[in-house]
Amino acid sequence: MTVLAMPNAVAQPELSGKTVEYSVLARDGVAVAKAEAAVKAAGGKVERSNAAVGLVTASAPENGFTQRLAASPDVLLTSKVRVVGESPDRRADKRVAKENSEHGKSRGSNPRAAVGMDPLDGQLWGLSMVRSNLSRTVQPGDKRVKVGVLDTGVDGNHPDIKPNFDAKLSRNFTHDIPTDELGQVVDGPCEFRGCVDPANWDDGGHGTHVAGTIAAAANGFGVSGVAPKVSLVNIRGGQDSGFFFLQPVVDAITYSGDAGLDVVNMSFFVDPWLYNCQNNPADSPEEQAQQRTIVTAMTRALNYAHRKGVTNVVALGNQHEDNGNPQPDSTSPDFPVGTSKTRTIDNATCKSLPIEGPHTIGVSALGPSGGKADYSSYGLEQISVSAPGGYFRDYFGTPLFRTNENLILSTYPRNVGVAEGTIDADGNVTPDGEALGVQRACKANGECGYYQFLQGTSMASPHAAGVSSLIVSEYGKYSGNNASMDPDKVQRVLENTAFATPCPEPRTVDYLDEGRDDTFTATCEGGQQFNGFYGNGIVDAWAAVTQGRSFLR
């Protein structure tokens, strides 16, 4: 008898250590179900998955799991996200999401009916700069056009947001993270059962501010937005604390396509890396894998949304750098807090996302004088257009220098104001709030809305998103309660109707008098029709809705 010897089976590494959350990315063309099966076979638990992108969030012991998955033919990349945390008995300190806000803290029966301005709009110089005050007389936006706010949430009960808030389509893709793996507070204790906030809630304030700039209702009260009659959809992907992690961001982006949203505003970068590098020598193999996972997953998600008809408008960034020639990064990884290091950034192999992903419209920030804000990133590589973002130090040498009025005023959740000490328990603006320019407006029935000043490219991109939604409103196709327009055509109209603005003279601008160091010094390259400070120009709502058709022929 001939005996066939069986080969020795390869022993799998033992699983040990704390429970850790992982991002597991399926290979191109591999169904997410196969990646889920690989996770389970390796001893992990599937927490969430995204079929459109092939991304699985799994939990497993910190030792041995990655090595087990490396043998799977269905898995492209596996990287650790974080250790599962415990809830502390205290509130998280608020972290202003990606802002440089130095002033203190960080269709009705006739859908085209003209609307007017609201009582506080006189303080919204951004509306005038993009000529929303004119565009609303012919095209204020259509309720069937849906704008997704991918941010920290949206206060759907704010009296200026509620009239345009689509609660049915709104989603929260995040789960509160009380602490990080080192025990440091992140989001703090959970306010709601299950540690998942409702889809009409914002504990950060950033998303509600963005939403108000896009489409606060023109209702004779408070403020109005650039497109005051389009619908707002909360597709929350940001934590209370302002962090934006991969899985919820990817889920929000692909949902925007599945839900038929027309425009999405993104004013953030995906944490924990400002720049995701393929093989930066300063990073460990595990860190390199994490960054490659982010790049691949975000690229898939953005391509998916674009194919589904979503126009993605993205803040250019507050790093006051040429995006094509990035400065050393000393902020990453920013999670867990205290783990950052200084890295040299190679522009050819490092990407900041979503701004450097496919099919994105990059927006730089301007002050009320029309100059580039000191904090705003710039450069020919990623910029599409420019828009009002606020600039606290604008108008140096005049009484307007370092005043709140140079910033962008928009909607503010009362609960955030109470947590930050700018609003008291009775709903009154506190002295600290008054110093920051926080304002309250109340209706005869006692309902009140609150408003705060902020600055950043996060405030610029919603101006461009609002104009983009007006373009869809004016030139899009309608079917029932839905609108649609090719995102490439939206971008073409947005860019070609922007107000072409030349570089300043001299082209190199320093901000030394304003109190900045020489890392803020910026040189504008290009001509009047396209340059690194303004891109194709300052977004122009009036020109977009009255002259845009000529660019669709």
Coordinates of C-alpha atoms in Angstrom, one line a residue:
M1 CA 0.0 0.0 0.0
T2 CA 1.2 3.5 -0.9
V3 CA 0.7 6.0 1.9
L4 CA 0.4 9.6 0.8
A5 CA 1.7 11.8 3.6
M6 CA -0.3 15.0 4.4
P7 CA 1.7 18.2 4.5
N8 CA 2.0 19.9 7.8
A9 CA -0.7 22.5 8.3
V10 CA 0.7 26.1 8.8
A11 CA -0.1 27.0 12.4
Q12 CA -2.0 30.3 12.7
P13 CA -0.7 32.9 15.1
E14 CA -2.3 33.0 18.5
L15 CA -4.7 35.8 19.2
S16 CA -3.9 37.8 22.3
G17 CA -4.1 41.2 23.9
K18 CA -6.7 44.0 24.2
T19 CA -9.7 44.1 21.8
V20 CA -8.8 46.4 18.9
E21 CA -10.8 47.8 16.0
Y22 CA -9.5 47.2 12.5
S23 CA -10.2 48.4 9.0
V24 CA -10.2 45.4 6.6
L25 CA -10.3 46.2 2.9
A26 CA -11.3 43.7 0.3
R27 CA -9.3 43.3 -2.9
D28 CA -10.5 44.9 -6.0
G29 CA -13.5 43.0 -7.4
V30 CA -13.9 40.9 -4.3
A31 CA -17.3 41.0 -2.7
V32 CA -17.4 42.4 0.9
A33 CA -19.0 39.1 2.0
K34 CA -15.8 37.3 1.3
A35 CA -13.8 39.8 3.4
E36 CA -16.4 39.4 6.2
A37 CA -15.9 35.6 6.0
A38 CA -12.1 36.1 6.2
V39 CA -12.5 38.3 9.3
K40 CA -14.6 35.6 11.0
A41 CA -12.2 32.8 9.9
A42 CA -9.3 34.8 11.4
G43 CA -11.1 35.0 14.8
G44 CA -12.5 38.5 14.4
K45 CA -16.0 40.0 14.7
V46 CA -17.6 42.0 11.9
E47 CA -18.8 45.3 13.4
R48 CA -19.8 47.2 10.2
S49 CA -19.2 46.9 6.5
N50 CA -19.6 48.9 3.3
A51 CA -20.4 46.8 0.2
A52 CA -19.8 49.6 -2.2
V53 CA -16.3 50.1 -1.1
G54 CA -15.4 46.7 0.3
L55 CA -14.5 48.1 3.7
V56 CA -15.1 46.1 6.9
T57 CA -14.7 47.4 10.4
A58 CA -13.8 44.4 12.6
S59 CA -12.9 43.9 16.3
A60 CA -10.3 41.3 17.4
P61 CA -7.4 40.9 19.8
E62 CA -4.5 43.2 19.0
N63 CA -1.9 40.4 18.5
G64 CA -2.1 37.9 15.7
F65 CA -5.2 39.1 13.8
T66 CA -3.4 41.1 11.1
Q67 CA -1.0 38.2 10.4
R68 CA -3.9 35.7 10.0
L69 CA -5.7 38.0 7.5
A70 CA -2.4 38.5 5.5
A71 CA -2.9 34.9 4.3
S72 CA -6.4 35.6 2.9
P73 CA -6.6 36.0 -0.9
D74 CA -9.7 38.1 -0.5
V75 CA -8.1 40.8 1.7
L76 CA -6.0 43.7 0.4
L77 CA -5.2 45.6 3.5
T78 CA -5.7 45.3 7.3
S79 CA -4.9 48.1 9.7
K80 CA -5.6 48.9 13.3
V81 CA -8.0 51.8 14.0
R82 CA -8.2 52.0 17.7
V83 CA -8.6 50.2 21.0
V84 CA -12.2 49.9 22.1
G85 CA -12.6 52.5 24.9
E86 CA -14.4 52.9 28.2
S87 CA -16.8 55.7 29.2
P88 CA -15.4 58.2 31.7
D89 CA -17.5 60.2 34.2
R90 CA -16.8 63.5 32.6
R91 CA -17.5 65.6 29.5
A92 CA -15.1 65.7 26.5
D93 CA -13.2 68.9 25.9
K94 CA -14.4 70.3 22.6
R95 CA -12.0 70.3 19.7
V96 CA -12.8 72.6 16.9
A97 CA -12.7 70.4 13.8
K98 CA -9.8 71.5 11.6
E99 CA -10.4 75.2 12.2
N100 CA -8.0 78.0 12.9
S101 CA -10.7 80.0 14.6
E102 CA -8.5 82.3 16.6
H103 CA -11.1 84.7 17.8
G104 CA -11.9 82.6 20.8
K105 CA -13.1 79.0 20.3
S106 CA -11.9 77.1 18.5
R107 CA -41.1 73.1 -2.8
G108 CA -44.0 75.1 -2.0
S109 CA -46.6 75.9 -4.6
N110 CA -44.1 78.0 -6.6
P111 CA -40.5 76.5 -6.1
R112 CA -38.9 79.4 -8.0
A113 CA -40.6 82.2 -6.0
A114 CA -38.2 84.9 -5.1
V115 CA -37.2 85.2 -1.5
G116 CA -35.8 88.1 0.4
M117 CA -33.1 88.6 3.0
D118 CA -33.4 87.9 6.8
P119 CA -32.8 90.3 9.7
L120 CA -29.2 89.2 10.5
D121 CA -28.1 88.9 6.9
G122 CA -26.6 92.3 7.0
Q123 CA -23.7 90.7 8.9
L124 CA -23.3 88.0 6.3
W125 CA -20.9 89.7 4.0
G126 CA -20.3 86.3 2.4
L127 CA -23.8 86.3 0.9
S128 CA -23.1 89.6 -0.9
M129 CA -19.6 88.4 -2.0
V130 CA -21.1 85.4 -3.8
R131 CA -24.2 87.5 -4.9
S132 CA -26.8 85.2 -3.2
N133 CA -28.7 88.4 -2.5
L134 CA -29.3 88.7 -6.3
S135 CA -29.5 85.0 -7.2
R136 CA -32.4 84.4 -4.8
T137 CA -34.6 86.8 -6.8
V138 CA -34.6 84.4 -9.7
Q139 CA -33.5 81.0 -8.3
P140 CA -33.5 80.6 -4.5
G141 CA -33.1 76.8 -4.8
D142 CA -35.5 73.9 -5.2
K143 CA -36.6 71.7 -2.3
R144 CA -36.1 68.6 -4.5
V145 CA -32.4 69.4 -4.6
K146 CA -30.7 67.7 -1.7
V147 CA -27.4 68.8 -0.1
G148 CA -25.6 66.4 2.2
V149 CA -23.7 67.9 5.1
L150 CA -20.9 65.4 6.0
D151 CA -19.8 66.8 9.3
T152 CA -20.3 66.6 13.0
G153 CA -24.1 66.6 12.7
V154 CA -26.8 69.1 12.0
D155 CA -29.2 70.6 14.6
G156 CA -32.4 69.8 12.7
N157 CA -34.5 71.7 15.3
H158 CA -32.7 75.0 14.8
P159 CA -35.5 77.4 13.6
D160 CA -33.4 78.5 10.6
I161 CA -32.5 74.8 9.7
K162 CA -35.8 73.0 10.4
P163 CA -37.8 74.4 7.4
N164 CA -35.3 72.9 5.0
F165 CA -34.1 69.8 7.0
D166 CA -34.9 66.4 5.5
A167 CA -35.2 64.2 8.6
K168 CA -36.3 61.2 6.6
L169 CA -33.1 61.0 4.6
S170 CA -30.7 62.1 7.4
R171 CA -28.4 59.6 9.0
N172 CA -25.7 59.4 11.7
F173 CA -23.0 57.0 10.7
T174 CA -20.9 57.5 13.9
H175 CA -20.9 55.9 17.3
D176 CA -19.7 58.0 20.2
I177 CA -16.2 57.2 21.4
P178 CA -16.0 58.1 25.1
T179 CA -12.2 57.7 25.5
D180 CA -9.2 56.7 23.5
E181 CA -7.0 53.7 24.2
L182 CA -4.9 55.8 26.6
G183 CA -8.0 56.7 28.7
Q184 CA -8.1 60.3 27.4
V185 CA -11.5 61.8 26.8
V186 CA -12.6 61.9 23.2
D187 CA -16.4 62.4 22.9
G188 CA -17.1 62.1 26.6
P189 CA -20.0 60.2 28.1
C190 CA -22.8 59.2 25.8
E191 CA -25.8 61.6 25.9
F192 CA -28.2 59.1 24.3
R193 CA -28.9 55.4 24.9
G194 CA -26.8 53.2 22.7
C195 CA -24.1 55.9 22.3
V196 CA -25.5 57.0 18.9
D197 CA -26.8 60.5 18.6
P198 CA -30.1 61.1 16.7
A199 CA -29.8 62.2 13.1
N200 CA -31.0 65.7 13.9
W201 CA -28.4 66.4 16.6
D202 CA -25.0 68.2 16.6
D203 CA -22.8 68.1 19.7
G204 CA -19.9 69.8 17.9
G205 CA -21.5 72.9 16.3
H206 CA -19.3 72.7 13.2
G207 CA -21.9 70.9 11.0
T208 CA -24.7 73.2 12.0
H209 CA -22.7 76.2 11.1
V210 CA -21.9 74.7 7.7
A211 CA -25.5 73.8 7.1
G212 CA -26.7 77.3 7.8
T213 CA -24.3 78.8 5.3
I214 CA -25.6 76.4 2.6
A215 CA -29.3 76.6 3.2
A216 CA -30.6 78.4 6.3
A217 CA -34.2 79.3 5.4
A218 CA -35.2 82.7 4.2
N219 CA -38.1 82.9 6.6
G220 CA -37.9 86.5 7.9
F221 CA -36.0 85.3 11.0
G222 CA -32.3 85.1 11.9
V223 CA -30.0 84.4 8.9
S224 CA -30.5 82.8 5.5
G225 CA -28.2 80.6 3.4
V226 CA -26.7 80.8 -0.1
A227 CA -29.5 78.5 -1.4
P228 CA -32.3 79.2 1.1
K229 CA -34.9 76.8 -0.5
V230 CA -32.9 73.6 -1.1
S231 CA -33.1 70.6 1.3
L232 CA -30.5 69.8 3.9
V233 CA -29.6 66.2 4.7
N234 CA -27.4 65.3 7.6
I235 CA -25.0 62.5 6.7
R236 CA -22.9 62.7 9.8
G237 CA -19.4 61.1 9.7
G238 CA -17.7 63.2 12.3
Q239 CA -17.4 62.6 16.1
D240 CA -18.6 65.1 18.7
S241 CA -15.0 65.9 19.2
G242 CA -14.4 66.8 15.6
F243 CA -12.5 63.6 14.5
F244 CA -13.5 62.1 11.2
F245 CA -12.6 58.4 11.0
L246 CA -12.6 56.2 7.9
Q247 CA -15.6 53.9 8.2
P248 CA -18.3 56.5 9.1
V249 CA -16.9 58.8 6.4
V250 CA -16.9 56.1 3.7
D251 CA -20.4 55.1 4.8
A252 CA -21.7 58.6 4.5
I253 CA -20.1 59.2 1.1
T254 CA -21.6 56.0 -0.4
Y255 CA -24.9 56.7 1.2
S256 CA -25.0 60.1 -0.5
G257 CA -25.0 58.3 -3.8
D258 CA -27.5 55.6 -2.8
A259 CA -29.9 58.2 -1.3
G260 CA -29.9 60.4 -4.4
L261 CA -28.2 63.4 -2.9
D262 CA -27.1 66.1 -5.4
V263 CA -24.3 67.9 -3.6
V264 CA -22.2 67.0 -0.5
N265 CA -20.1 69.4 1.5
M266 CA -16.9 68.0 3.2
S267 CA -15.0 70.4 5.5
F268 CA -12.5 68.0 7.1
F269 CA -9.7 65.6 6.5
V270 CA -9.9 61.9 7.4
D271 CA -8.2 61.2 10.7
P272 CA -5.7 60.3 12.0
W273 CA -3.4 61.4 9.1
L274 CA -3.4 64.8 7.6
Y275 CA -1.3 63.2 4.8
N276 CA -1.7 59.6 4.0
C277 CA 1.7 58.4 2.6
Q278 CA 2.4 55.1 0.8
N279 CA 5.7 54.4 2.4
N280 CA 7.0 57.3 4.5
P281 CA 10.1 56.1 6.3
A282 CA 9.0 57.8 9.5
D283 CA 6.0 55.4 9.7
S284 CA 5.9 51.9 10.9
P285 CA 4.6 49.1 8.6
E286 CA 1.3 49.1 10.5
E287 CA 1.0 52.9 10.1
Q288 CA 1.8 52.6 6.4
A289 CA -0.9 50.0 6.0
Q290 CA -3.4 52.2 7.7
Q291 CA -2.7 55.1 5.4
R292 CA -2.9 52.9 2.2
T293 CA -6.2 51.7 3.5
I294 CA -7.5 55.2 3.8
V295 CA -6.4 56.2 0.3
T296 CA -7.8 53.1 -1.3
A297 CA -11.2 53.2 0.5
M298 CA -11.7 56.9 0.0
T299 CA -10.9 56.7 -3.6
R300 CA -13.4 53.9 -4.1
A301 CA -16.1 55.9 -2.1
L302 CA -15.6 59.2 -4.0
N303 CA -15.7 57.4 -7.4
Y304 CA -18.9 55.6 -6.3
A305 CA -20.6 58.8 -5.3
H306 CA -19.6 60.5 -8.5
R307 CA -21.0 57.7 -10.6
K308 CA -24.2 58.1 -8.7
G309 CA -24.5 61.8 -9.5
V310 CA -23.1 63.5 -6.4
T311 CA -21.1 66.7 -6.7
N312 CA -18.5 66.7 -3.9
V313 CA -17.4 70.1 -2.6
V314 CA -14.3 70.0 -0.3
A315 CA -12.5 72.5 1.9
L316 CA -8.9 73.1 0.6
G317 CA -7.5 73.0 4.1
N318 CA -6.2 75.4 6.9
Q319 CA -2.6 74.4 6.7
H320 CA -1.6 77.7 5.0
E321 CA 0.5 75.8 2.5
D322 CA 0.8 75.2 -1.2
N323 CA -1.1 71.8 -1.6
G324 CA 1.4 70.9 -4.3
N325 CA 4.4 71.6 -2.1
P326 CA 3.3 70.5 1.4
Q327 CA 5.2 71.6 4.5
P328 CA 6.5 69.0 7.0
D329 CA 3.6 67.5 9.0
S330 CA 3.9 67.5 12.7
T331 CA 0.2 66.9 13.5
S332 CA -0.2 63.3 12.5
P333 CA -1.3 60.9 13.7
D334 CA -3.7 63.1 15.7
F335 CA -5.4 60.1 17.3
P336 CA -4.8 58.9 19.9
V337 CA -4.0 62.4 21.2
G338 CA -0.3 62.8 21.9
T339 CA 1.0 60.4 19.4
S340 CA 1.9 62.8 16.6
K341 CA 5.4 63.1 15.1
T342 CA 7.2 65.2 12.5
R343 CA 7.3 63.8 9.0
T344 CA 8.6 65.1 5.7
I345 CA 5.8 64.9 3.1
D346 CA 6.5 63.7 -0.4
N347 CA 3.8 65.3 -2.6
A348 CA 4.0 62.4 -5.2
T349 CA 3.3 59.7 -2.7
C350 CA 1.2 61.4 0.1
K351 CA -2.4 62.5 -0.1
S352 CA -4.7 64.5 2.1
L353 CA -8.2 63.2 1.9
P354 CA -10.8 63.9 0.7
I355 CA -9.4 67.0 -1.0
E356 CA -6.8 65.0 -3.0
G357 CA -9.3 62.3 -3.9
P358 CA -11.0 62.0 -7.3
H359 CA -13.9 64.2 -8.4
T360 CA -13.6 66.9 -5.7
I361 CA -14.1 70.6 -6.0
G362 CA -11.4 72.3 -3.8
V363 CA -12.3 75.6 -2.2
S364 CA -9.9 78.2 -0.7
A365 CA -11.0 80.8 1.8
L366 CA -11.2 84.6 1.5
G367 CA -11.6 87.4 4.0
P368 CA -14.1 90.3 3.6
S369 CA -11.5 92.4 1.7
G370 CA -11.4 89.7 -0.9
G371 CA -7.8 88.6 -0.1
K372 CA -6.7 85.1 0.7
A373 CA -7.2 84.4 4.4
D374 CA -3.8 83.8 6.1
Y375 CA -4.7 80.2 7.2
S376 CA -6.0 79.1 3.9
S377 CA -4.1 76.5 1.8
Y378 CA -3.7 77.4 -1.8
G379 CA -1.8 76.3 -5.0
L380 CA -2.5 75.3 -8.5
E381 CA -2.7 71.5 -7.8
Q382 CA -6.0 71.1 -5.9
I383 CA -7.9 74.4 -6.1
S384 CA -11.0 74.8 -8.1
V385 CA -12.6 78.0 -6.8
S386 CA -12.5 80.4 -3.8
A387 CA -15.2 81.6 -1.5
P388 CA -15.8 83.6 1.8
G389 CA -14.3 81.8 4.7
G390 CA -13.6 84.6 7.2
Y391 CA -10.3 86.2 8.1
F392 CA -10.1 87.6 11.7
R393 CA -6.9 89.5 10.9
D394 CA -8.2 91.1 7.7
Y395 CA -8.0 94.9 7.3
F396 CA -4.7 95.3 9.2
G397 CA -4.1 98.9 10.2
T398 CA -7.9 99.7 10.5
P399 CA -10.5 99.5 13.3
L400 CA -11.8 96.3 11.5
F401 CA -8.6 94.4 12.3
R402 CA -9.2 91.4 14.6
T403 CA -12.9 91.8 14.8
N404 CA -15.6 89.1 14.8
E405 CA -17.4 90.8 11.9
N406 CA -14.5 89.6 9.6
L407 CA -15.7 86.0 10.3
I408 CA -18.6 84.0 9.0
L409 CA -21.9 84.2 11.1
S410 CA -24.1 81.1 10.9
T411 CA -26.4 78.8 12.9
Y412 CA -25.3 77.5 16.3
P413 CA -26.9 74.7 18.4
R414 CA -28.1 75.9 21.8
N415 CA -26.8 72.7 23.4
V416 CA -23.3 73.4 22.2
G417 CA -23.4 77.0 23.4
V418 CA -24.5 75.8 26.8
A419 CA -21.6 73.3 26.9
E420 CA -19.1 75.9 25.8
G421 CA -20.3 78.5 28.3
T422 CA -21.5 81.0 25.7
I423 CA -25.2 80.4 26.5
D424 CA -26.6 79.9 30.0
A425 CA -29.1 77.4 31.2
D426 CA -31.9 80.0 30.7
G427 CA -31.0 80.6 27.1
N428 CA -29.3 83.9 27.6
V429 CA -26.0 84.8 25.8
T430 CA -23.3 85.0 28.5
P431 CA -20.6 87.6 28.7
D432 CA -18.1 85.2 27.2
G433 CA -20.6 84.6 24.4
E434 CA -21.0 88.3 23.8
A435 CA -17.2 88.7 23.5
L436 CA -17.2 86.0 20.8
G437 CA -20.2 87.6 18.9
V438 CA -22.7 84.9 19.8
Q439 CA -26.2 86.2 19.0
R440 CA -29.8 85.2 19.8
A441 CA -32.9 85.8 17.8
C442 CA -36.4 84.9 19.1
K443 CA -39.8 84.7 17.5
A444 CA -43.0 86.0 19.1
N445 CA -43.9 82.5 20.2
G446 CA -40.6 82.3 22.3
E447 CA -38.7 80.0 19.9
C448 CA -35.1 81.2 19.7
G449 CA -32.2 80.6 17.4
Y450 CA -28.5 81.1 18.1
Y451 CA -25.6 82.1 15.9
Q452 CA -21.9 82.1 16.1
F453 CA -18.9 83.4 14.2
L454 CA -16.3 81.0 12.8
Q455 CA -13.5 81.1 10.2
G456 CA -11.8 78.5 8.0
T457 CA -11.9 76.8 4.6
S458 CA -14.7 74.9 6.4
M459 CA -16.7 78.1 6.1
A460 CA -15.7 78.7 2.4
S461 CA -16.7 75.3 1.0
P462 CA -20.4 75.6 2.0
H463 CA -20.7 78.8 0.1
A464 CA -19.5 76.9 -3.0
A465 CA -21.8 73.9 -2.1
G466 CA -24.7 76.3 -1.9
V467 CA -23.9 77.8 -5.3
S468 CA -23.6 74.2 -6.7
S469 CA -27.0 73.4 -5.4
L470 CA -28.4 76.4 -7.1
I471 CA -26.9 75.2 -10.4
V472 CA -28.7 71.9 -10.0
S473 CA -31.9 73.7 -9.1
E474 CA -31.7 75.8 -12.3
Y475 CA -30.3 73.3 -14.8
G476 CA -31.0 69.9 -13.4
K477 CA -33.5 67.3 -14.5
Y478 CA -36.5 66.5 -12.3
S479 CA -38.4 63.3 -11.7
G480 CA -41.0 63.3 -9.0
N481 CA -39.4 64.5 -5.8
N482 CA -35.9 64.1 -7.1
A483 CA -33.4 66.2 -9.0
S484 CA -30.3 65.2 -10.9
M485 CA -27.4 66.7 -12.8
D486 CA -24.1 65.3 -14.0
P487 CA -21.5 66.4 -11.4
D488 CA -19.0 67.3 -14.1
K489 CA -21.5 69.7 -15.6
V490 CA -22.2 71.2 -12.2
Q491 CA -18.4 71.8 -11.8
R492 CA -18.1 73.2 -15.3
V493 CA -20.8 75.8 -14.6
L494 CA -19.5 76.6 -11.1
E495 CA -15.9 77.2 -12.4
N496 CA -16.8 79.1 -15.6
T497 CA -19.2 81.5 -13.9
A498 CA -16.9 82.2 -11.0
F499 CA -15.6 85.8 -10.8
A500 CA -12.1 85.6 -12.3
T501 CA -9.7 87.3 -9.8
P502 CA -6.0 88.0 -10.5
C503 CA -3.1 87.3 -8.1
P504 CA -2.3 90.2 -5.8
E505 CA 0.7 92.5 -6.6
P506 CA 3.2 91.7 -5.4
R507 CA 2.4 88.1 -5.8
T508 CA 4.2 87.0 -2.6
V509 CA 2.1 87.9 0.5
D510 CA 3.4 87.8 4.0
Y511 CA 1.3 88.1 7.1
L512 CA 4.0 89.4 9.4
D513 CA 2.2 92.6 10.2
E514 CA -0.9 90.5 11.1
G515 CA 1.2 88.6 13.6
R516 CA 2.0 85.4 11.6
D517 CA 5.4 83.9 11.1
D518 CA 7.1 83.3 7.8
T519 CA 5.5 79.8 7.3
F520 CA 2.3 81.7 6.4
T521 CA 4.0 83.6 3.5
A522 CA 2.4 82.6 0.3
T523 CA 3.2 83.1 -3.4
C524 CA 0.3 83.2 -5.9
E525 CA 1.1 81.5 -9.2
G526 CA -1.0 81.7 -12.4
G527 CA -3.0 84.3 -14.3
Q528 CA -6.3 86.0 -13.9
Q529 CA -8.4 83.1 -15.3
F530 CA -6.8 80.6 -13.0
N531 CA -4.3 80.9 -10.1
G532 CA -3.3 79.4 -6.9
F533 CA -5.2 81.8 -4.6
Y534 CA -8.5 82.0 -6.3
G535 CA -8.6 79.1 -8.7
N536 CA -11.1 79.8 -11.4
G537 CA -12.4 82.7 -9.4
I538 CA -14.8 83.6 -6.5
V539 CA -18.0 81.6 -6.7
D540 CA -20.8 83.7 -8.1
A541 CA -24.4 82.5 -7.5
W542 CA -26.0 85.2 -9.7
A543 CA -23.8 84.4 -12.7
A544 CA -24.2 80.7 -12.1
V545 CA -28.1 80.8 -12.4
T546 CA -28.3 83.4 -15.1
Q547 CA -25.3 82.6 -17.4
G548 CA -24.6 79.0 -16.7
R549 CA -26.6 77.5 -19.5
S550 CA -24.0 78.6 -22.1
F551 CA -21.5 76.3 -20.5
L552 CA -23.8 73.3 -20.9
R553 CA -23.9 73.4 -24.7

